[in-house]
Coordinates of C-alpha atoms in Angstrom, one line a residue:
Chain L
X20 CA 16.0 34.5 28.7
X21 CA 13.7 33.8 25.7
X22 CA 10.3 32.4 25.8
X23 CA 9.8 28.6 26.0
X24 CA 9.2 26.5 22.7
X25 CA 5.9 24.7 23.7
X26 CA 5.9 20.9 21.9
X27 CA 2.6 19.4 21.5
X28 CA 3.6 16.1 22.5
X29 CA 2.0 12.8 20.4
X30 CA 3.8 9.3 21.4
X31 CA 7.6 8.3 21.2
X32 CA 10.6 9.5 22.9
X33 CA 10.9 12.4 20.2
X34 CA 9.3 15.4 22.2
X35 CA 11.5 14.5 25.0
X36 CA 14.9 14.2 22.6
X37 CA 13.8 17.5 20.9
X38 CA 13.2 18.8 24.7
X39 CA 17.0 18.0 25.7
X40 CA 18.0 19.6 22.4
X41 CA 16.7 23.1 22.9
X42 CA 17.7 22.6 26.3
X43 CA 21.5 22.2 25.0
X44 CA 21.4 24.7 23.3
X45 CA 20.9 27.3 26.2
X46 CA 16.4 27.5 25.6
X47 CA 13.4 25.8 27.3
X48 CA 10.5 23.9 26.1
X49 CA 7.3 23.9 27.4
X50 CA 5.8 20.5 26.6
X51 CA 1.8 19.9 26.0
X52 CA 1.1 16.5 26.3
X53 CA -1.7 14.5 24.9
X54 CA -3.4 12.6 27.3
X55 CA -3.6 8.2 25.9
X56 CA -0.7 9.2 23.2
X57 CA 2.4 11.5 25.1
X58 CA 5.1 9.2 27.3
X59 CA 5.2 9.8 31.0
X60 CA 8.6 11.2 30.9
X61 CA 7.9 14.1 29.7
X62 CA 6.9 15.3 33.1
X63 CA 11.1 15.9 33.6
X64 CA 9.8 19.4 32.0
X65 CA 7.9 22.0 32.5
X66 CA 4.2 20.2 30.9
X67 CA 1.0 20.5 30.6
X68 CA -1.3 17.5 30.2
X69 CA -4.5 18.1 28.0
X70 CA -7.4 16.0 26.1
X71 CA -7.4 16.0 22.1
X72 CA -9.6 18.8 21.6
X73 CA -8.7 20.8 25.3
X74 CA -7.8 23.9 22.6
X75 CA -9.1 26.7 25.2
X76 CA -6.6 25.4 28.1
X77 CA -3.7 25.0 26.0
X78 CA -3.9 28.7 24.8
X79 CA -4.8 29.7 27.9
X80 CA -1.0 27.6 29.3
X81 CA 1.1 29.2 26.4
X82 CA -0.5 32.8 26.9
X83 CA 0.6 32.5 30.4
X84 CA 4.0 31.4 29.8
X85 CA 4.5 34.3 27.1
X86 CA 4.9 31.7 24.4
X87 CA 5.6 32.4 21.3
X88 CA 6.7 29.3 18.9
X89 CA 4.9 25.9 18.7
X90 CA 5.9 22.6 17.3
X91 CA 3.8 19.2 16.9
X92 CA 6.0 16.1 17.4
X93 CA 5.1 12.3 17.7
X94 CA 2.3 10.3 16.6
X95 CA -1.7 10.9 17.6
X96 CA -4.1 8.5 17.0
X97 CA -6.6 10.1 14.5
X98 CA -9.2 11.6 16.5
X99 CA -12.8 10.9 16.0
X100 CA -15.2 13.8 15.9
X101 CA -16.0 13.5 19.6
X102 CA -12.9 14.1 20.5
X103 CA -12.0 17.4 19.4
X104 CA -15.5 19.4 21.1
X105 CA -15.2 18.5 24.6
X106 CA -14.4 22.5 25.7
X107 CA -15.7 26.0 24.6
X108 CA -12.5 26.7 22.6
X109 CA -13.1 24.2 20.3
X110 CA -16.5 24.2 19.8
X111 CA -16.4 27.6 18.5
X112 CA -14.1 26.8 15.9
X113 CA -16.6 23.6 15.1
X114 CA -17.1 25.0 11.9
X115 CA -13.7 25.0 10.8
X116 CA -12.6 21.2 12.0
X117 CA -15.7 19.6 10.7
X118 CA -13.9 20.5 7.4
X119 CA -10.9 18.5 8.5
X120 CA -12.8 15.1 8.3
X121 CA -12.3 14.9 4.6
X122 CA -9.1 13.7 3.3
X123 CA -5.8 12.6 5.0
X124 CA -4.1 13.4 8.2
X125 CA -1.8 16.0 6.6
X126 CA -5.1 17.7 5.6
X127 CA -6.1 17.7 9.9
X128 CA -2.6 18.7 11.4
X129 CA -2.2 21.6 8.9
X130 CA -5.8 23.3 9.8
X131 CA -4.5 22.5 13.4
X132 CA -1.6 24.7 12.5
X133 CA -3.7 27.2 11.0
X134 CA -6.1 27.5 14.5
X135 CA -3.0 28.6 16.7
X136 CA -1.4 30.6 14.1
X137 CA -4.7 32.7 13.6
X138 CA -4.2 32.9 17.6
X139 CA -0.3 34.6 16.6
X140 CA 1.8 31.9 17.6
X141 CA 4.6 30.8 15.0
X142 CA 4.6 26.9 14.0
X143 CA 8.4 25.5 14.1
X144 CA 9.2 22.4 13.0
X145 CA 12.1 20.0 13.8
X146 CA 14.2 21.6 11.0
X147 CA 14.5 24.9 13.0
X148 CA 14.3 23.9 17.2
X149 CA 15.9 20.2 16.7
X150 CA 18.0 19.8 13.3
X151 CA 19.6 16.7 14.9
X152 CA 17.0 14.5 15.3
X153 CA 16.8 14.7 11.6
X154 CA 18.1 12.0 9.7
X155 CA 21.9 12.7 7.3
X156 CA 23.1 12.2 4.3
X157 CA 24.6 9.1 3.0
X158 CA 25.8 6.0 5.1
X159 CA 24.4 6.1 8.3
X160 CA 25.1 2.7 9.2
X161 CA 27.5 0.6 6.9
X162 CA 27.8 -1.3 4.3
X163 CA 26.7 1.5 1.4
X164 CA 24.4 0.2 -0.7
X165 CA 25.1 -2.0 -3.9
X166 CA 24.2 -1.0 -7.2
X167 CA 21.0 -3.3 -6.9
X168 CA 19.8 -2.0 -3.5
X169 CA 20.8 1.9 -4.7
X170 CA 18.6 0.8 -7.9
X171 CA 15.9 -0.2 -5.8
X172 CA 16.1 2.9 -3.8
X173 CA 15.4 4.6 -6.9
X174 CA 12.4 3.0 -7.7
X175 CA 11.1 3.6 -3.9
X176 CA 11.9 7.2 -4.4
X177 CA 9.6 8.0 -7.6
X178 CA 7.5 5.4 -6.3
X179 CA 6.6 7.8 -3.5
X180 CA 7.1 10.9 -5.0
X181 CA 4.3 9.2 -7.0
X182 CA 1.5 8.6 -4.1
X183 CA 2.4 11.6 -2.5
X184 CA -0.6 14.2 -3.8
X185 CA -2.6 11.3 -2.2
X186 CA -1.7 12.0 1.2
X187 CA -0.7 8.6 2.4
X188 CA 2.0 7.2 4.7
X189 CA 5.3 7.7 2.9
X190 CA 6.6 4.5 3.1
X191 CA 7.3 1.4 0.6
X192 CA 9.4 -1.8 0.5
X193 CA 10.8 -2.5 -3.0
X194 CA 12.8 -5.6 -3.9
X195 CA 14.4 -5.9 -7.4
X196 CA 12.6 -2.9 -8.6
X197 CA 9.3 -4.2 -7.4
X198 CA 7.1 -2.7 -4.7
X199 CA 6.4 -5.6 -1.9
X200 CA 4.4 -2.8 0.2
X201 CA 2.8 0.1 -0.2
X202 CA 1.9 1.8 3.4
X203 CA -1.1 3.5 3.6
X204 CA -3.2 4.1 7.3
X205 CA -1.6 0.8 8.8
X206 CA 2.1 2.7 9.1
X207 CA 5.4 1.4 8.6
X208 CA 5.6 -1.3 11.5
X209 CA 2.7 -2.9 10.1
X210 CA 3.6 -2.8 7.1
X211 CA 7.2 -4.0 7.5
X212 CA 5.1 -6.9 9.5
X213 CA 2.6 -7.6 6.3
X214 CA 6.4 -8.2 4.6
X215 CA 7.5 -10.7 7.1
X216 CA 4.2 -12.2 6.9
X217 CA 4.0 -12.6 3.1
X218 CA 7.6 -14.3 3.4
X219 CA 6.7 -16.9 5.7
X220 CA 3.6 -17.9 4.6
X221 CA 5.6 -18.3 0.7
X222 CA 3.1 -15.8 -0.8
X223 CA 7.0 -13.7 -1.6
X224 CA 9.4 -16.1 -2.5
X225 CA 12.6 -14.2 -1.9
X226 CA 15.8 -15.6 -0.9
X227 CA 17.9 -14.4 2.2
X228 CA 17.8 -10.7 2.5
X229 CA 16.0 -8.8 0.4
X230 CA 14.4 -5.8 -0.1
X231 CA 14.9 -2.0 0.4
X232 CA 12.7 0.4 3.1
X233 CA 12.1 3.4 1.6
X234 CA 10.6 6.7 3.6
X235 CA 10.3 10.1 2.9
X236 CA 8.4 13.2 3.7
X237 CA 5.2 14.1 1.5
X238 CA 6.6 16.7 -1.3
X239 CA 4.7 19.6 -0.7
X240 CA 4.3 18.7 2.6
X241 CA 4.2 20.9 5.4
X242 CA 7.7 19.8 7.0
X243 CA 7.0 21.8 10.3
X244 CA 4.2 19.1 10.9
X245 CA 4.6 15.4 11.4
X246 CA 7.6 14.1 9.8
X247 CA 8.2 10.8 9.8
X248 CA 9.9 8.7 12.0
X249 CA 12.0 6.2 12.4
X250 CA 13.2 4.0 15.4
X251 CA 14.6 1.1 16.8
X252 CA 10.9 -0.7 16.5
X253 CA 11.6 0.1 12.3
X254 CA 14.6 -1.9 12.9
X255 CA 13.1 -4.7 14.8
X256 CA 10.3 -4.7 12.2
X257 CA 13.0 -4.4 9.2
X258 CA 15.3 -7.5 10.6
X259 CA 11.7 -9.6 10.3
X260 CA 10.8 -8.9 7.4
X261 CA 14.8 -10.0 6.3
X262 CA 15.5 -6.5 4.2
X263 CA 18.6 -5.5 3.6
X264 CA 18.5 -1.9 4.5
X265 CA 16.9 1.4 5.7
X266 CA 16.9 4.3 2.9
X267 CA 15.4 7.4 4.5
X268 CA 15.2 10.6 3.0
X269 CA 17.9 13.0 4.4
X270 CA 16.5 16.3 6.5
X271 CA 13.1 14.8 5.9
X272 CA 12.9 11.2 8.2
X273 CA 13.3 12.2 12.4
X274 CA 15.2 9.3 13.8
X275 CA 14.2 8.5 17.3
X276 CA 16.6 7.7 20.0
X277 CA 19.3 7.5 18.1
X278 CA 22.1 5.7 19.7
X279 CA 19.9 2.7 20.5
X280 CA 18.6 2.6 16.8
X281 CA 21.7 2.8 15.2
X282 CA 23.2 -0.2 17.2
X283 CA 20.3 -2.0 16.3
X284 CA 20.7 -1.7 13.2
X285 CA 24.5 -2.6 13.4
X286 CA 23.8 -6.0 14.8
X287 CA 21.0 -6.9 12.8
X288 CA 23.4 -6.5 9.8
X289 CA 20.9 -3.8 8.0
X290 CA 22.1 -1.1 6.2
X291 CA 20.8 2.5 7.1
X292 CA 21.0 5.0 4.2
X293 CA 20.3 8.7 4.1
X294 CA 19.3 9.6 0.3
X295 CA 19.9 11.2 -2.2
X296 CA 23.4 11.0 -1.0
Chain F
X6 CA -14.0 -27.2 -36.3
X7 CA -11.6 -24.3 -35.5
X8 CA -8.9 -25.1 -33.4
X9 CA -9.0 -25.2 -29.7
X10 CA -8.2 -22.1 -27.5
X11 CA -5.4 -22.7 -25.0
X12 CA -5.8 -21.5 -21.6
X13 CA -3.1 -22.0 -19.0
X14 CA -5.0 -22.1 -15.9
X15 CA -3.7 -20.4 -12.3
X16 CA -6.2 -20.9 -9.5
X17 CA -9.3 -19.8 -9.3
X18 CA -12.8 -21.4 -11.4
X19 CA -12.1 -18.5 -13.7
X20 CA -10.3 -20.8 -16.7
X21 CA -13.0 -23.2 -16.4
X22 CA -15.9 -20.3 -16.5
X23 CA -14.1 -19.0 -19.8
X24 CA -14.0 -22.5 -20.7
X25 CA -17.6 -22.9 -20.3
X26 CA -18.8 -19.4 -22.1
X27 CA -16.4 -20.5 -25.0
X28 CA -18.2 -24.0 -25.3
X29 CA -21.1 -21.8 -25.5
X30 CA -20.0 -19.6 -28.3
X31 CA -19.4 -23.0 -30.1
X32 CA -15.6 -23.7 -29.5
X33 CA -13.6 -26.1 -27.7
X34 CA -11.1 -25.0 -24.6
X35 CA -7.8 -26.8 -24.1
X36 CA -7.1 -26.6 -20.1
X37 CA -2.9 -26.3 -19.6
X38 CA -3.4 -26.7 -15.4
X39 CA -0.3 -25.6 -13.9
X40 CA 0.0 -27.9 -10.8
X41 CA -0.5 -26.2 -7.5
X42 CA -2.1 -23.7 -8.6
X43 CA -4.9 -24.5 -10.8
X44 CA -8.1 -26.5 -9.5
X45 CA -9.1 -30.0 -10.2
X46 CA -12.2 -29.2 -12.1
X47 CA -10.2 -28.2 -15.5
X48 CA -10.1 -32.1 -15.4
X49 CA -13.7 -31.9 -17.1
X50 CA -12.2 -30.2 -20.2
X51 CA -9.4 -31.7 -22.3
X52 CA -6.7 -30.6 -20.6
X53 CA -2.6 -31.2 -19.3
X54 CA -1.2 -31.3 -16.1
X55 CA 2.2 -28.6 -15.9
X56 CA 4.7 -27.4 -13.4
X57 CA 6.2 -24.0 -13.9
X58 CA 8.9 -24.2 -16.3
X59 CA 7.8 -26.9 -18.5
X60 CA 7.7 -25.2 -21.9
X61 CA 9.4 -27.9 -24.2
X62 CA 5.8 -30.2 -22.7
X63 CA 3.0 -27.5 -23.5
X64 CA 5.0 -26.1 -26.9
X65 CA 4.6 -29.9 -27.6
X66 CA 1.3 -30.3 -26.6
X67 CA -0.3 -27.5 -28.4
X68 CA 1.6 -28.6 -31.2
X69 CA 0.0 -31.9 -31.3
X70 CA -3.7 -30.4 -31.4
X71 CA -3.3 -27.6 -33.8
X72 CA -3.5 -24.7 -31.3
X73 CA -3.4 -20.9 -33.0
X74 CA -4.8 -19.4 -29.9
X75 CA -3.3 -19.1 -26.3
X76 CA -4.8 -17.2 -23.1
X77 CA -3.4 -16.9 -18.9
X78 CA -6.0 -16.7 -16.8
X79 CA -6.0 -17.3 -13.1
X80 CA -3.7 -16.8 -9.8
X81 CA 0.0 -18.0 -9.7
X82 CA 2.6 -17.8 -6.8
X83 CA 5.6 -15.8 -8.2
X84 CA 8.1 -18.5 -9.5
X85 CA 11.4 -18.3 -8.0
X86 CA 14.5 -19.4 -10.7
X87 CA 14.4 -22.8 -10.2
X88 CA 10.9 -23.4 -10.8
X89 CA 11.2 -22.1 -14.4
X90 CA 14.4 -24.7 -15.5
X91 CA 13.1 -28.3 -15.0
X92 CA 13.3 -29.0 -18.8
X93 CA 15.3 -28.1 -21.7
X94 CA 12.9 -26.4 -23.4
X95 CA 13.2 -23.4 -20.1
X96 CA 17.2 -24.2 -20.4
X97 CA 17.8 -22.9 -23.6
X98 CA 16.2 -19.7 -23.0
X99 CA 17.1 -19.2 -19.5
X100 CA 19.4 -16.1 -20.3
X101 CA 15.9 -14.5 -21.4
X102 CA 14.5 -15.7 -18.5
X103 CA 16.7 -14.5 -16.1
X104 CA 15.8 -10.8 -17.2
X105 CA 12.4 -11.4 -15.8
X106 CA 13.5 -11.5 -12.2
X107 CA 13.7 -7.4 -12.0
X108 CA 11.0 -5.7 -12.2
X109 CA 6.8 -6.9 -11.3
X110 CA 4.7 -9.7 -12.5
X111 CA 3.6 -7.6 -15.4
X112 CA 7.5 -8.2 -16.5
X113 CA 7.2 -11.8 -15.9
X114 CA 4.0 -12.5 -17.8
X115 CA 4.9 -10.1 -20.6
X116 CA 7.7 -11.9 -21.1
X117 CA 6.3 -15.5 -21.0
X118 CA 3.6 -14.3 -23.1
X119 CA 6.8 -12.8 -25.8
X120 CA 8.4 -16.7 -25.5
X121 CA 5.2 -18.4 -26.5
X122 CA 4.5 -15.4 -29.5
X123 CA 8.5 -16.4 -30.4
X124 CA 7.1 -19.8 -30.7
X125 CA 4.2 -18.6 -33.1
X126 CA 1.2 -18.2 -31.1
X127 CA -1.6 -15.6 -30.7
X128 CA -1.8 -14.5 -27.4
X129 CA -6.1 -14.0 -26.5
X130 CA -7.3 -12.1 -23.6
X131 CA -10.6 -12.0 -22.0
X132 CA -12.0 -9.5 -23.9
X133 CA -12.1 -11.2 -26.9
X134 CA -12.6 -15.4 -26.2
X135 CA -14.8 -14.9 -22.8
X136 CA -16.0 -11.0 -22.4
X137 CA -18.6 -12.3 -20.7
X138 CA -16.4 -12.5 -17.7
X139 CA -15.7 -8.5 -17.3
X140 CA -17.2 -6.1 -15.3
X141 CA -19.9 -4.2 -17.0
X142 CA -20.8 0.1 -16.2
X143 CA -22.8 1.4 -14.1
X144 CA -24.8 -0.3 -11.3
X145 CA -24.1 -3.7 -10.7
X146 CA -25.4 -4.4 -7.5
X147 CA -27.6 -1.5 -5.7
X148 CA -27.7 1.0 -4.7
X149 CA -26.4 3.7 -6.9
X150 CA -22.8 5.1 -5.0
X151 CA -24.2 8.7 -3.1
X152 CA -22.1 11.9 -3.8
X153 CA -19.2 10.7 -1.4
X154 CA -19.0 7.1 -2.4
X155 CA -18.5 9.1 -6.1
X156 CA -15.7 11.3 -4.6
X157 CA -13.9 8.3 -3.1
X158 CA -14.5 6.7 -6.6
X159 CA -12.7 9.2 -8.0
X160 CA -9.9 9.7 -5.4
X161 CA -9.0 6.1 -5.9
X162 CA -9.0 6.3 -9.2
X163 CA -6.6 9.0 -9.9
X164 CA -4.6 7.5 -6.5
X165 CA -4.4 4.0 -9.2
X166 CA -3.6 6.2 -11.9
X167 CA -0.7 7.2 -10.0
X168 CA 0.7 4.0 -8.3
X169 CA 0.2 2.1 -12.2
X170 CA 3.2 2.8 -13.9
X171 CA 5.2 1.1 -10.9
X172 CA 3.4 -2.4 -11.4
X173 CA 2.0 -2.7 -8.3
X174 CA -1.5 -4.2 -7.6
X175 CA -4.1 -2.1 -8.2
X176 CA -6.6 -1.9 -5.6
X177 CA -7.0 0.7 -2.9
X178 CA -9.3 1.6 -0.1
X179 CA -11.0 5.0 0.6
X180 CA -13.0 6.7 2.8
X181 CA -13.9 10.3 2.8
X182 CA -10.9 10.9 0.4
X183 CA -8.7 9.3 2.0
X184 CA -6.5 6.5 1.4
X185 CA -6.8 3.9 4.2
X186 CA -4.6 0.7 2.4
X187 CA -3.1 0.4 -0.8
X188 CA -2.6 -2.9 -2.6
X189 CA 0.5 -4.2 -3.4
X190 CA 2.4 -8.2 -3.2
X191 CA -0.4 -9.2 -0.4
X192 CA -3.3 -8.9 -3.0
X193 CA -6.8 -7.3 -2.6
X194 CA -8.2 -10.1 0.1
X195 CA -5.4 -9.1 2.4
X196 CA -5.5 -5.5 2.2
X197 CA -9.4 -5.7 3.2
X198 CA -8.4 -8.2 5.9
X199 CA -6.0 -5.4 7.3
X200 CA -8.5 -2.6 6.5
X201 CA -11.2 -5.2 8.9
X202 CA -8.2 -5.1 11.4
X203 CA -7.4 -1.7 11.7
X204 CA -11.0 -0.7 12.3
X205 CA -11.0 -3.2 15.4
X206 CA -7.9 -2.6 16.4
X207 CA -8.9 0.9 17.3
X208 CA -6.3 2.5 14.8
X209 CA -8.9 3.5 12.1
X210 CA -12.2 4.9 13.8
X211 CA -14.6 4.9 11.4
X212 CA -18.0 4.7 12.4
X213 CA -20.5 2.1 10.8
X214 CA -19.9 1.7 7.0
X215 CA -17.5 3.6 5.6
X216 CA -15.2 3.6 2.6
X217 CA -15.1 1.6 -0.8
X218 CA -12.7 -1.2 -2.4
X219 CA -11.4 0.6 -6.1
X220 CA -10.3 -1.8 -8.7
X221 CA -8.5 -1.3 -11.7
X222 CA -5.8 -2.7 -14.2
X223 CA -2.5 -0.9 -15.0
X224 CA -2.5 1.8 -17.1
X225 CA -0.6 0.5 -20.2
X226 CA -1.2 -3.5 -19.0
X227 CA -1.5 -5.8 -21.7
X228 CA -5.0 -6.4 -21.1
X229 CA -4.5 -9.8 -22.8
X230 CA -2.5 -11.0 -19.7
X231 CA -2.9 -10.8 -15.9
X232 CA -6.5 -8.7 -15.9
X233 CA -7.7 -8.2 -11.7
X234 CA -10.8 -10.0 -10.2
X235 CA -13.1 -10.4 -7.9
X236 CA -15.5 -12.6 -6.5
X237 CA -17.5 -14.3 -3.9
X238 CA -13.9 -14.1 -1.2
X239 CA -13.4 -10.4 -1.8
X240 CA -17.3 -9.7 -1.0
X241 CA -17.0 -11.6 2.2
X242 CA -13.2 -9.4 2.5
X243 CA -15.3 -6.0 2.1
X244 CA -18.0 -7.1 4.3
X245 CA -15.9 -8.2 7.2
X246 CA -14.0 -4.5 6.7
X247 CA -17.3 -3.0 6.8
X248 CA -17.5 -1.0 3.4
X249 CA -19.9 0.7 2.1
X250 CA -19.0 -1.1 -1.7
X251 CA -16.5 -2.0 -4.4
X252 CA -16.1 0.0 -7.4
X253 CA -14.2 -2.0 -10.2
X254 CA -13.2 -0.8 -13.5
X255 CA -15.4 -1.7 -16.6
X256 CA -14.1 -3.9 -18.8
X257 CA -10.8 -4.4 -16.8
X258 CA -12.1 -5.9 -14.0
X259 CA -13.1 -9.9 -13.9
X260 CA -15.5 -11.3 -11.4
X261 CA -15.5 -14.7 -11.0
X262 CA -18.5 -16.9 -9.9
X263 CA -20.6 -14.7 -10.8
X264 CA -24.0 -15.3 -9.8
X265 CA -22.6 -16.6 -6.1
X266 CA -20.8 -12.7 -6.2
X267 CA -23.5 -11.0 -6.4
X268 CA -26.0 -12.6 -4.3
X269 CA -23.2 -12.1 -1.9
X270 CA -22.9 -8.6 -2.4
X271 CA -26.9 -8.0 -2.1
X272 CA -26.9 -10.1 0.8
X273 CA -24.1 -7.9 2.7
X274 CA -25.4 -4.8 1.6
X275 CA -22.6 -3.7 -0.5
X276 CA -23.0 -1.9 -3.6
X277 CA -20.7 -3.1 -6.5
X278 CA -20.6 -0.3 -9.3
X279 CA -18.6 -0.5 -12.9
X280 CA -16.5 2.6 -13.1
X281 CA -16.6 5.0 -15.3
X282 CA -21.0 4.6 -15.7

């Protein structure tokens, strides 16, 4: 039997899905959880629970258990300095993360990457260990979307295609070809929130449903590290704020717990969209 | 006596301040206040009450006193259809007005701004009836931005660069080079009110002051029309996020109330600096 996959576990159900999926199909993970971000649950595996920072025990866990391929899923809060020295193993490598605390998060995960890579282990991403968490092409959930909304889609795409050498959150709401929200450090539930907001206090004077999410990956971006997600909370989130639909970027968006999101999105009448189709 | 300039006033005590600085150059304002938006105190100019949509009444009005010159300046809710067709003089061009609902407020006001040149006007902007308005280079309010406050200068800058051809509004906030909110229908006090939030919230940790508020117009705007400001709200904004300072573009940049903005800005500690110096 082949080694375990270790998943550094942030927050969400996703380390757990991507656990059952190597599971089905016939290999183990070995799942390092983040103390204050990972879920409980993922103590139905084999685990490990560690402090941001903890770098010396976690190599120490995957030496052990002959690991050789490590993935990062689910979201961290950014860590603060103080954080990432409480053992030896990290503050010998201080050096190297004070550099991190310049520019954006994609900046941080991918010199995390590069610490356990120098220490020989391979970084796998979703793509590779969990394809179908990922989200597909075209309609996801019905109705396709109208010329307007696929217009508007359009926009959204070169829109963040556009902010993406800025290394921000890859998210946008566009309505008639006009970018409502931009989402930047406050995610996409906030910022699907800052929509509803604006639309009941009259500040956007839109009528009925209106308005597009649009998510993708970073270009360039290292996709074996923190895709986005999505998840029945966007959904909740989207039905506030009174869009019409969900267009997320196919092979580059996770969707989280899947079979709850996409009957969420069913009976809040919002279209989910996998482009380009 | 030349003939009046025309301003049609949003909110905001910007219209009456260019008023004022034209008086001072030795020519006479004529206040068009669009109701609910603009303030009471363009009653102590000649001047004419609006709604949105009224064109046959100002066409008239400007008409009757000789008017070459016409200016925007101020705040105004985005109009929704009906807004803009109370009179016949909106009717009969409604199929040109209808175009304006696709597309951002730079779409809108160019095309208001085309309806009124139709009509033989001159469309003014700041620059050249109240300059006296517009950010100047270089140091505006101490101290000088250190070598990081200059990087984050520059990140944002190029970050607006990017964002500007989709008509979105241009403000952003950085720290250490990276983008923490970006500006789009909520305007610049609400993106530092969610910047303030964050921080408490736990979901940013920054420590003590940290990041600055860049400001800039569009790329390619008509400069004439719709130019970004600030003032005494978006000091008291930046303070309660705990900036370190705002950085606004020189000579696309407005600040309004002036001297009250800048004791404000002393008074908070926040350095307000007129990009490129």
């Amino acid at each position: 039997m082949s080694a375990p996959v270790a998943i550094v576990c942030g927050s969400g159900s996703l380390p757990i899905e991507a656990a059952r999926e190597l599971r089905r199909s016939g290999r183990e993970a070995f799942l390092v959880g983040l103390v204050g971000s990972a879920a409980r649950d993922i103590e139905a595996f084999p685990h490990l629970w560690v402090r941001l920072g903890e770098v010396g025990k976690v190599l120490a866990a995957l030496k052990a258990r002959s690991v050789e391929e490590l993935a990062f899923l689910g979201a961290v809060t950014r860590p603060d300095l103080s954080d990432l020295l409480p053992d030896w193993g990290a503050i010998v490598r201080a050096g190297e993360i004070a550099k991190l605390f310049r520019g954006g998060d994609d900046a941080l995960l991918r010199a995390v990457a590069r610490l356990f890579e120098g220490e020989g282990f391979r970084i796998v991403g979703p793509r590779e260990f969990a394809p179908g968490l990922l989200a597909p092409k075209g309609e996801i959930v019905a109705p396709y979307p109208d010329e307007d909304a696929r217009a508007d889609i359009a926009f959204g795409a070169r829109l963040l295609a556009a902010t993406s050498p800025f290394d921000i959150g890859q998210g946008a709401v566009v309505s008639a070809e006009r970018a409502l929200a931009v989402e930047a450090a406050e995610g996409t539930d906030r910022m699907l929130a800052r929509v509803a907001e604006l639309r009941a206090g009259g500040r956007l004077r839109l009528k009925g449903r209106a308005g597009v999410f649009v998510k993708a990956a970073k270009r360039g971006q290292d996709v074996r590290l923190d895709l986005p997600a999505v998840g029945p909370a966007t959904i909740a989130a989207a039905k506030r704020a009174q869009l019409q639909g969900l267009a997320i970027a196919a092979g580059e968006v996770l969707i989280a717990d899947r079979p709850v999101f996409l009957k969420a999105a069913q009976e809040a009448g919002l279209f989910v969209f996998g482009w380009p189709a």
